[in-house]
Structure formats: C-alpha cells, structure tokens
mmCIF file with all atom_site columns, C-alpha atoms in Angstrom:
data_model
loop_
_atom_site.group_PDB
_atom_site.id
_atom_site.type_symbol
_atom_site.label_atom_id
_atom_site.label_alt_id
_atom_site.label_comp_id
_atom_site.label_asym_id
_atom_site.label_entity_id
_atom_site.label_seq_id
_atom_site.pdbx_PDB_ins_code
_atom_site.Cartn_x
_atom_site.Cartn_y
_atom_site.Cartn_z
_atom_site.occupancy
_atom_site.B_iso_or_equiv
_atom_site.pdbx_formal_charge
_atom_site.auth_seq_id
_atom_site.auth_comp_id
_atom_site.auth_asym_id
_atom_site.auth_atom_id
_atom_site.pdbx_PDB_model_num
ATOM 1   C CA . MET A 1 1   ? 0.076   0.281  -0.081  1.00 0.00 ? 686 MET A CA 1
ATOM 2   C CA . SER A 1 2   ? 1.222   3.447  -0.705  1.00 0.00 ? 687 SER A CA 1
ATOM 3   C CA . ALA A 1 3   ? 0.261   6.830  0.433   1.00 0.00 ? 688 ALA A CA 1
ATOM 4   C CA . VAL A 1 4   ? -0.120  10.039 -1.677  1.00 0.00 ? 689 VAL A CA 1
ATOM 5   C CA . ILE A 1 5   ? 1.647   13.054 0.324   1.00 0.00 ? 690 ILE A CA 1
ATOM 6   C CA . LEU A 1 6   ? -0.087  15.957 -0.865  1.00 0.00 ? 691 LEU A CA 1
ATOM 7   C CA . ASN A 1 7   ? 2.116   19.493 -0.469  1.00 0.00 ? 692 ASN A CA 1
ATOM 8   C CA . PRO A 1 8   ? -0.218  21.827 0.903   1.00 0.00 ? 693 PRO A CA 1
ATOM 9   C CA . THR A 1 9   ? 0.457   25.413 0.093   1.00 0.00 ? 694 THR A CA 1
ATOM 10  C CA . LEU A 1 10  ? -0.837  28.577 1.813   1.00 0.00 ? 695 LEU A CA 1
ATOM 11  C CA . PRO A 1 11  ? -3.288  30.600 -0.160  1.00 0.00 ? 696 PRO A CA 1
ATOM 12  C CA . THR A 1 12  ? -1.437  33.453 -1.890  1.00 0.00 ? 697 THR A CA 1
ATOM 13  C CA . VAL A 1 13  ? -2.486  36.826 -1.857  1.00 0.00 ? 698 VAL A CA 1
ATOM 14  C CA . SER A 1 14  ? -3.136  38.650 -5.374  1.00 0.00 ? 699 SER A CA 1
ATOM 15  C CA . ARG A 1 15  ? -1.255  41.698 -5.427  1.00 0.00 ? 700 ARG A CA 1
ATOM 16  C CA . VAL A 1 16  ? -2.689  44.768 -6.458  1.00 0.00 ? 701 VAL A CA 1
ATOM 17  C CA . THR A 1 17  ? -2.095  46.396 -9.717  1.00 0.00 ? 702 THR A CA 1
ATOM 18  C CA . TRP A 1 18  ? -2.746  50.253 -10.501 1.00 0.00 ? 703 TRP A CA 1
ATOM 19  C CA . ALA A 1 19  ? -3.788  51.438 -14.236 1.00 0.00 ? 704 ALA A CA 1
ATOM 20  C CA . GLN A 1 20  ? -4.156  55.198 -15.052 1.00 0.00 ? 705 GLN A CA 1
ATOM 21  C CA . PRO A 1 21  ? -6.658  55.374 -18.371 1.00 0.00 ? 706 PRO A CA 1
ATOM 22  C CA . GLU A 1 22  ? -6.316  58.980 -18.012 1.00 0.00 ? 707 GLU A CA 1
ATOM 23  C CA . GLY A 1 23  ? -4.530  61.840 -16.365 1.00 0.00 ? 708 GLY A CA 1
ATOM 24  C CA . GLY A 1 24  ? -5.127  62.401 -12.878 1.00 0.00 ? 709 GLY A CA 1
ATOM 25  C CA . PHE A 1 25  ? -7.648  58.795 -12.622 1.00 0.00 ? 710 PHE A CA 1
ATOM 26  C CA . TYR A 1 26  ? -6.164  55.523 -10.901 1.00 0.00 ? 711 TYR A CA 1
ATOM 27  C CA . VAL A 1 27  ? -7.807  52.005 -11.159 1.00 0.00 ? 712 VAL A CA 1
ATOM 28  C CA . ALA A 1 28  ? -6.718  49.689 -8.509  1.00 0.00 ? 713 ALA A CA 1
ATOM 29  C CA . SER A 1 29  ? -7.210  45.937 -9.392  1.00 0.00 ? 714 SER A CA 1
ATOM 30  C CA . ARG A 1 30  ? -6.461  42.692 -7.568  1.00 0.00 ? 715 ARG A CA 1
ATOM 31  C CA . ALA A 1 31  ? -6.520  39.569 -10.182 1.00 0.00 ? 716 ALA A CA 1
ATOM 32  C CA . GLY A 1 32  ? -8.852  40.992 -12.313 1.00 0.00 ? 717 GLY A CA 1
ATOM 33  C CA . GLU A 1 33  ? -11.598 42.140 -9.733  1.00 0.00 ? 718 GLU A CA 1
ATOM 34  C CA . PHE A 1 34  ? -12.056 45.742 -9.529  1.00 0.00 ? 719 PHE A CA 1
ATOM 35  C CA . VAL A 1 35  ? -10.853 46.795 -5.713  1.00 0.00 ? 720 VAL A CA 1
ATOM 36  C CA . GLY A 1 36  ? -11.030 50.791 -6.026  1.00 0.00 ? 721 GLY A CA 1
ATOM 37  C CA . TYR A 1 37  ? -9.900  54.125 -7.467  1.00 0.00 ? 722 TYR A CA 1
ATOM 38  C CA . VAL A 1 38  ? -8.203  57.522 -6.770  1.00 0.00 ? 723 VAL A CA 1
ATOM 39  C CA . ASP A 1 39  ? -8.900  61.084 -8.521  1.00 0.00 ? 724 ASP A CA 1
ATOM 40  C CA . THR A 1 40  ? -7.252  63.892 -8.466  1.00 0.00 ? 725 THR A CA 1
ATOM 41  C CA . THR A 1 41  ? -8.642  67.160 -7.489  1.00 0.00 ? 726 THR A CA 1
ATOM 42  C CA . ALA A 1 42  ? -8.203  70.620 -9.401  1.00 0.00 ? 727 ALA A CA 1
ATOM 43  C CA . ASP A 1 43  ? -6.272  71.492 -6.404  1.00 0.00 ? 728 ASP A CA 1
ATOM 44  C CA . GLY A 1 44  ? -3.620  68.585 -6.948  1.00 0.00 ? 729 GLY A CA 1
ATOM 45  C CA . HIS A 1 45  ? -5.515  66.750 -3.691  1.00 0.00 ? 730 HIS A CA 1
ATOM 46  C CA . PHE A 1 46  ? -6.316  62.609 -4.150  1.00 0.00 ? 731 PHE A CA 1
ATOM 47  C CA . ILE A 1 47  ? -9.798  61.638 -3.182  1.00 0.00 ? 732 ILE A CA 1
ATOM 48  C CA . ALA A 1 48  ? -9.877  57.476 -2.591  1.00 0.00 ? 733 ALA A CA 1
ATOM 49  C CA . PHE A 1 49  ? -12.580 55.266 -3.360  1.00 0.00 ? 734 PHE A CA 1
ATOM 50  C CA . ASP A 1 50  ? -13.361 51.936 -2.459  1.00 0.00 ? 735 ASP A CA 1
ATOM 51  C CA . GLY A 1 51  ? -14.701 48.872 -4.555  1.00 0.00 ? 736 GLY A CA 1
ATOM 52  C CA . ARG A 1 52  ? -18.099 50.124 -4.474  1.00 0.00 ? 737 ARG A CA 1
ATOM 53  C CA . SER A 1 53  ? -17.378 53.868 -5.333  1.00 0.00 ? 738 SER A CA 1
ATOM 54  C CA . THR A 1 54  ? -17.884 55.354 -1.727  1.00 0.00 ? 739 THR A CA 1
ATOM 55  C CA . PRO A 1 55  ? -15.217 58.227 -1.167  1.00 0.00 ? 740 PRO A CA 1
ATOM 56  C CA . VAL A 1 56  ? -13.039 57.256 1.776   1.00 0.00 ? 741 VAL A CA 1
ATOM 57  C CA . GLY A 1 57  ? -10.888 60.485 1.771   1.00 0.00 ? 742 GLY A CA 1
ATOM 58  C CA . ARG A 1 58  ? -9.272  63.164 0.799   1.00 0.00 ? 743 ARG A CA 1
ATOM 59  C CA . TYR A 1 59  ? -5.178  63.169 1.067   1.00 0.00 ? 744 TYR A CA 1
ATOM 60  C CA . ALA A 1 60  ? -2.314  65.271 0.057   1.00 0.00 ? 745 ALA A CA 1
ATOM 61  C CA . ARG A 1 61  ? -0.361  62.541 -1.446  1.00 0.00 ? 746 ARG A CA 1
ATOM 62  C CA . LEU A 1 62  ? -1.633  59.968 -3.985  1.00 0.00 ? 747 LEU A CA 1
ATOM 63  C CA . ALA A 1 63  ? 0.174   56.921 -2.270  1.00 0.00 ? 748 ALA A CA 1
ATOM 64  C CA . GLU A 1 64  ? -1.507  57.733 0.969   1.00 0.00 ? 749 GLU A CA 1
ATOM 65  C CA . ALA A 1 65  ? -5.264  57.820 -1.445  1.00 0.00 ? 750 ALA A CA 1
ATOM 66  C CA . LYS A 1 66  ? -3.621  54.482 -3.482  1.00 0.00 ? 751 LYS A CA 1
ATOM 67  C CA . ARG A 1 67  ? -3.296  52.887 0.492   1.00 0.00 ? 752 ARG A CA 1
ATOM 68  C CA . ALA A 1 68  ? -6.812  53.953 1.918   1.00 0.00 ? 753 ALA A CA 1
ATOM 69  C CA . ALA A 1 69  ? -8.901  52.876 -1.730  1.00 0.00 ? 754 ALA A CA 1
ATOM 70  C CA . VAL A 1 70  ? -7.553  49.508 -1.192  1.00 0.00 ? 755 VAL A CA 1
ATOM 71  C CA . THR A 1 71  ? -7.782  48.924 2.496   1.00 0.00 ? 756 THR A CA 1
ATOM 72  C CA . ALA A 1 72  ? -11.262 50.475 2.773   1.00 0.00 ? 757 ALA A CA 1
ATOM 73  C CA . ASN A 1 73  ? -12.469 47.180 1.282   1.00 0.00 ? 758 ASN A CA 1
ATOM 74  C CA . GLY A 1 74  ? -12.187 45.270 4.332   1.00 0.00 ? 759 GLY A CA 1
ATOM 75  C CA . ARG A 1 75  ? -12.743 47.754 7.189   1.00 0.00 ? 760 ARG A CA 1
ATOM 76  C CA . ARG A 1 76  ? -16.192 48.689 6.457   1.00 0.00 ? 761 ARG A CA 1
ATOM 77  C CA . ARG A 1 77  ? -18.478 49.681 9.171   1.00 0.00 ? 762 ARG A CA 1
ATOM 78  C CA . ARG A 1 78  ? -22.071 48.537 9.628   1.00 0.00 ? 763 ARG A CA 1
ATOM 79  C CA . THR A 1 79  ? -24.929 51.218 9.359   1.00 0.00 ? 764 THR A CA 1
ATOM 80  C CA . PRO A 1 80  ? -27.330 51.884 11.704  1.00 0.00 ? 765 PRO A CA 1
ATOM 81  C CA . LEU A 1 81  ? -30.129 50.184 9.269   1.00 0.00 ? 766 LEU A CA 1
ATOM 82  C CA . HIS A 1 82  ? -28.147 46.779 9.133   1.00 0.00 ? 767 HIS A CA 1
ATOM 83  C CA . GLY A 1 83  ? -30.697 45.289 12.268  1.00 0.00 ? 768 GLY A CA 1
ATOM 84  C CA . ILE A 1 84  ? -33.526 46.942 10.596  1.00 0.00 ? 769 ILE A CA 1
ATOM 85  C CA . ASP A 1 85  ? -32.338 44.882 7.362   1.00 0.00 ? 770 ASP A CA 1
ATOM 86  C CA . ARG A 1 86  ? -31.919 41.985 9.213   1.00 0.00 ? 771 ARG A CA 1
ATOM 87  C CA . ARG A 1 87  ? -35.480 42.019 10.637  1.00 0.00 ? 772 ARG A CA 1
ATOM 88  C CA . LEU A 1 88  ? -37.097 43.426 7.332   1.00 0.00 ? 773 LEU A CA 1
ATOM 89  C CA . HIS A 1 89  ? -35.366 40.222 5.135   1.00 0.00 ? 774 HIS A CA 1
ATOM 90  C CA . ALA A 1 90  ? -36.584 38.049 7.750   1.00 0.00 ? 775 ALA A CA 1
ATOM 91  C CA . ALA A 1 91  ? -40.181 39.290 7.773   1.00 0.00 ? 776 ALA A CA 1
ATOM 92  C CA . ALA A 1 92  ? -40.446 39.112 3.846   1.00 0.00 ? 777 ALA A CA 1
ATOM 93  C CA . ALA A 1 93  ? -39.227 35.696 4.427   1.00 0.00 ? 778 ALA A CA 1
ATOM 94  C CA . ALA A 1 94  ? -41.897 34.418 6.785   1.00 0.00 ? 779 ALA A CA 1
ATOM 95  C CA . SER A 1 95  ? -44.347 36.315 4.810   1.00 0.00 ? 780 SER A CA 1
ATOM 96  C CA . GLY A 1 96  ? -43.496 34.420 1.820   1.00 0.00 ? 781 GLY A CA 1
ATOM 97  C CA . ALA A 1 97  ? -43.751 31.420 3.041   1.00 0.00 ? 782 ALA A CA 1
ATOM 98  C CA . ILE A 1 98  ? -46.867 32.396 4.465   1.00 0.00 ? 783 ILE A CA 1
ATOM 99  C CA . ALA A 1 99  ? -48.229 32.955 0.894   1.00 0.00 ? 784 ALA A CA 1
ATOM 100 C CA . ALA A 1 100 ? -46.943 29.587 0.100   1.00 0.00 ? 785 ALA A CA 1
ATOM 101 C CA . VAL A 1 101 ? -49.120 27.584 2.583   1.00 0.00 ? 786 VAL A CA 1
ATOM 102 C CA . LEU A 1 102 ? -51.980 29.494 1.801   1.00 0.00 ? 787 LEU A CA 1
ATOM 103 C CA . PHE A 1 103 ? -51.157 29.132 -2.348  1.00 0.00 ? 788 PHE A CA 1
ATOM 104 C CA . ALA A 1 104 ? -51.059 25.286 -1.707  1.00 0.00 ? 789 ALA A CA 1
ATOM 105 C CA . ALA A 1 105 ? -54.172 25.503 0.576   1.00 0.00 ? 790 ALA A CA 1
ATOM 106 C CA . ALA A 1 106 ? -55.956 27.205 -1.832  1.00 0.00 ? 791 ALA A CA 1
ATOM 107 C CA . GLY A 1 107 ? -54.908 24.712 -4.363  1.00 0.00 ? 792 GLY A CA 1
ATOM 108 C CA . THR A 1 108 ? -56.444 22.035 -2.445  1.00 0.00 ? 793 THR A CA 1
ATOM 109 C CA . VAL A 1 109 ? -60.310 23.437 -1.821  1.00 0.00 ? 794 VAL A CA 1
ATOM 110 C CA . VAL A 1 110 ? -60.196 24.213 -5.135  1.00 0.00 ? 795 VAL A CA 1
ATOM 111 C CA . VAL A 1 111 ? -58.882 21.316 -7.153  1.00 0.00 ? 796 VAL A CA 1
ATOM 112 C CA . PRO A 1 112 ? -61.650 18.832 -6.017  1.00 0.00 ? 797 PRO A CA 1
ATOM 113 C CA . TYR A 1 113 ? -64.566 21.231 -7.229  1.00 0.00 ? 798 TYR A CA 1
ATOM 114 C CA . LEU A 1 114 ? -62.738 21.257 -11.044 1.00 0.00 ? 799 LEU A CA 1
#
C-alpha cells in the first residue's frame, strides 16, 4: 500500500495593480477584480474611493490615497440600519412562507371542485 503525500500550500494573496486610464485617474484591481480608484482634484489633492465607489477620504499624497482605496474594502462599518434590514429580510421570508402555504391550501380546496 502506498500513501500519497500532498504538499499543502498557503493561499496566495494577489497583488494590487494600478492602471491610469487618463491623467489624474488611477484604478486598482486585484486578480482582475475591481478594488477601488483614486481621482485627482483641481487643487492637486487625491480623493480615494473604495470598491463600491464610496469616497474614503481626501489625501495630499497619491501613495496615501492608493493605500486608503485598497484597504477600505476590508474595514466597512455597519450602518445603523443593518439590524432593521435583517429584521425586514426575516419578515419578508416569513411572508413568503405564509403565502406559499396559503397557495397550496387554496389548491387543495379548489382542485376537488374542478
């Protein structure tokens, strides 16, 4: 009997690459996925945006803005409505289940009379 030994490897973290499609505009991607971007203002500052195009901050240096755009995706804060959204989702699921039961019950009542 022979044993197969697998060589486990740690997952690699893809490097962020930056493209500059036009002057003053920088787009970040990681393994082909959009990560964020940085836009230059008229007064020479840099505005960083995360992967959802939400402004992260205004920076004096491009390197700071790039770092903020890339790291912003990992540290999202919960909005105050997060709990409300969760409760609404549960209420909608319960309503859907009740509707399905009523639909099935209506079918068992109507079908014998057809």
